[in-house]
Rosetta silent file (secondary structure, phi, psi, omega in degrees, C-alpha in Angstrom):
SEQUENCE: XXXXXXXXXXXXXXXXXXXXXXXXXXXXXXXXXXXXXXXXXXXXXXXXXXXXXXXXXXXX
SCORE:     score description
SCORE:     0.000 S_00000001
   1 L     0.000  -35.729 -179.575  161.531   46.539   14.501 S_00000001
   2 H   -60.652  -38.271  177.714  158.602   46.844   12.089 S_00000001
   3 H   -62.779  -39.124 -179.728  160.695   49.150    9.887 S_00000001
   4 H   -68.235  -39.918  177.776  163.501   46.576    9.814 S_00000001
   5 H   -65.209  -46.315  179.133  161.147   43.755    8.826 S_00000001
   6 H   -58.736  -45.287  179.421  159.572   45.887    6.087 S_00000001
   7 H   -64.780  -39.825  179.411  163.018   46.855    4.767 S_00000001
   8 H   -64.748  -36.855 -179.268  164.181   43.232    4.866 S_00000001
   9 H   -80.479  -34.196 -170.027  161.200   42.006    2.871 S_00000001
  10 H  -111.809   -8.954 -177.000  160.916   44.844    0.356 S_00000001
  11 L   -62.931  137.748 -178.417  164.429   46.341   -0.056 S_00000001
  12 E  -128.868  155.514  169.713  165.742   46.227   -3.622 S_00000001
  13 E  -120.267 -177.221  178.019  168.972   46.835   -5.489 S_00000001
  14 L   -63.302  -24.196 -177.341  169.513   47.263   -9.227 S_00000001
  15 L   -94.658   -5.849 -179.508  169.825   43.453   -9.477 S_00000001
  16 E   137.811 -155.986 -178.520  166.674   42.573   -7.529 S_00000001
  17 E   -70.771  143.653 -179.326  165.648   42.076   -3.915 S_00000001
  18 L   -64.487  -39.326 -179.515  168.316   42.615   -1.268 S_00000001
  19 L  -120.038  103.011 -177.473  167.338   39.426    0.581 S_00000001
  20 L   -70.258  152.114  173.443  166.258   36.615   -1.751 S_00000001
  21 L  -111.398  122.756 -179.605  163.613   34.062   -0.805 S_00000001
  22 L  -106.840  127.646  174.746  164.391   30.538   -2.001 S_00000001
  23 E  -136.869  119.860 -175.622  161.649   27.934   -2.407 S_00000001
  24 L   -54.418  125.224  177.701  162.461   24.722   -4.260 S_00000001
  25 L    86.521   -0.192 -177.608  160.692   24.610   -7.619 S_00000001
  26 E  -129.988  156.334  173.686  159.454   28.220   -7.479 S_00000001
  27 E  -123.746  128.846  178.338  160.649   31.684   -8.487 S_00000001
  28 E   -76.690  121.643 -178.633  159.541   34.743   -6.513 S_00000001
  29 E   -92.275  -40.004 -178.910  158.068   37.249   -8.982 S_00000001
  30 E  -158.001  162.788  176.573  157.026   40.041   -6.615 S_00000001
  31 E  -139.168  147.096  175.552  156.514   41.028   -3.001 S_00000001
  32 E  -155.246  155.400  174.413  154.303   43.655   -1.437 S_00000001
  33 E   -76.345  117.121 -175.051  153.036   44.811    1.924 S_00000001
  34 E   -91.610  -37.710 -177.251  149.504   43.396    2.075 S_00000001
  35 E  -154.448  139.016  178.305  148.318   44.613    5.489 S_00000001
  36 E  -142.244  108.592 -175.735  149.715   46.773    8.261 S_00000001
  37 E   -94.887  -17.483  178.640  147.605   47.267   11.377 S_00000001
  38 E    91.672 -164.388 -170.986  150.101   49.042   13.602 S_00000001
  39 E   -85.937  136.146  169.786  150.859   48.728   17.302 S_00000001
  40 E  -131.115  151.768 -179.530  148.687   46.947   19.856 S_00000001
  41 E  -127.922  129.102  176.545  149.444   46.369   23.533 S_00000001
  42 E  -140.293  120.125  179.270  148.135   43.474   25.627 S_00000001
  43 L    55.434   36.820  177.421  149.425   42.673   29.140 S_00000001
  44 L    80.869    4.176  179.050  152.535   44.770   28.547 S_00000001
  45 E  -104.090  124.851  179.760  153.442   42.953   25.299 S_00000001
  46 E   -91.033  133.077  176.622  153.699   45.123   22.198 S_00000001
  47 E  -126.227  148.374  177.384  152.649   43.609   18.864 S_00000001
  48 E  -136.503  116.428 -174.922  152.849   45.058   15.366 S_00000001
  49 E   -91.614  123.227  171.949  150.922   43.301   12.600 S_00000001
  50 E  -134.362  136.378  176.222  152.382   43.232    9.096 S_00000001
  51 E  -128.626  131.824 -178.569  151.342   40.795    6.365 S_00000001
  52 E  -112.063  143.587  174.071  153.231   40.429    3.114 S_00000001
  53 E  -104.707  129.954  179.280  152.046   38.933   -0.185 S_00000001
  54 E  -120.462  119.048 -179.989  154.620   37.004   -2.194 S_00000001
  55 E   -95.492  128.159 -178.940  153.759   36.114   -5.798 S_00000001
  56 E  -126.862  164.043  172.568  155.540   33.054   -7.197 S_00000001
  57 E  -135.512  160.344  179.438  155.636   30.992  -10.371 S_00000001
  58 E   -86.135  154.647  175.105  156.863   27.459  -11.000 S_00000001
  59 L   -76.447  136.262  174.331  160.082   26.639  -12.825 S_00000001
  60 L    88.541    0.000    0.000  159.571   25.258  -16.300 S_00000001
């Protein structure tokens, strides 16, 4: 699942990101993987920490 999330956030085509992020009044300039800690297990629940940085600018 972590691979799918990473691909969904960072995948690009020739025209830009595969999955756009829309925020009223802002334009997404860039995205990057900020932190990735890997797999942890607690009480039989698997967690995978990924944090993404999204740089935006305002319209106008």
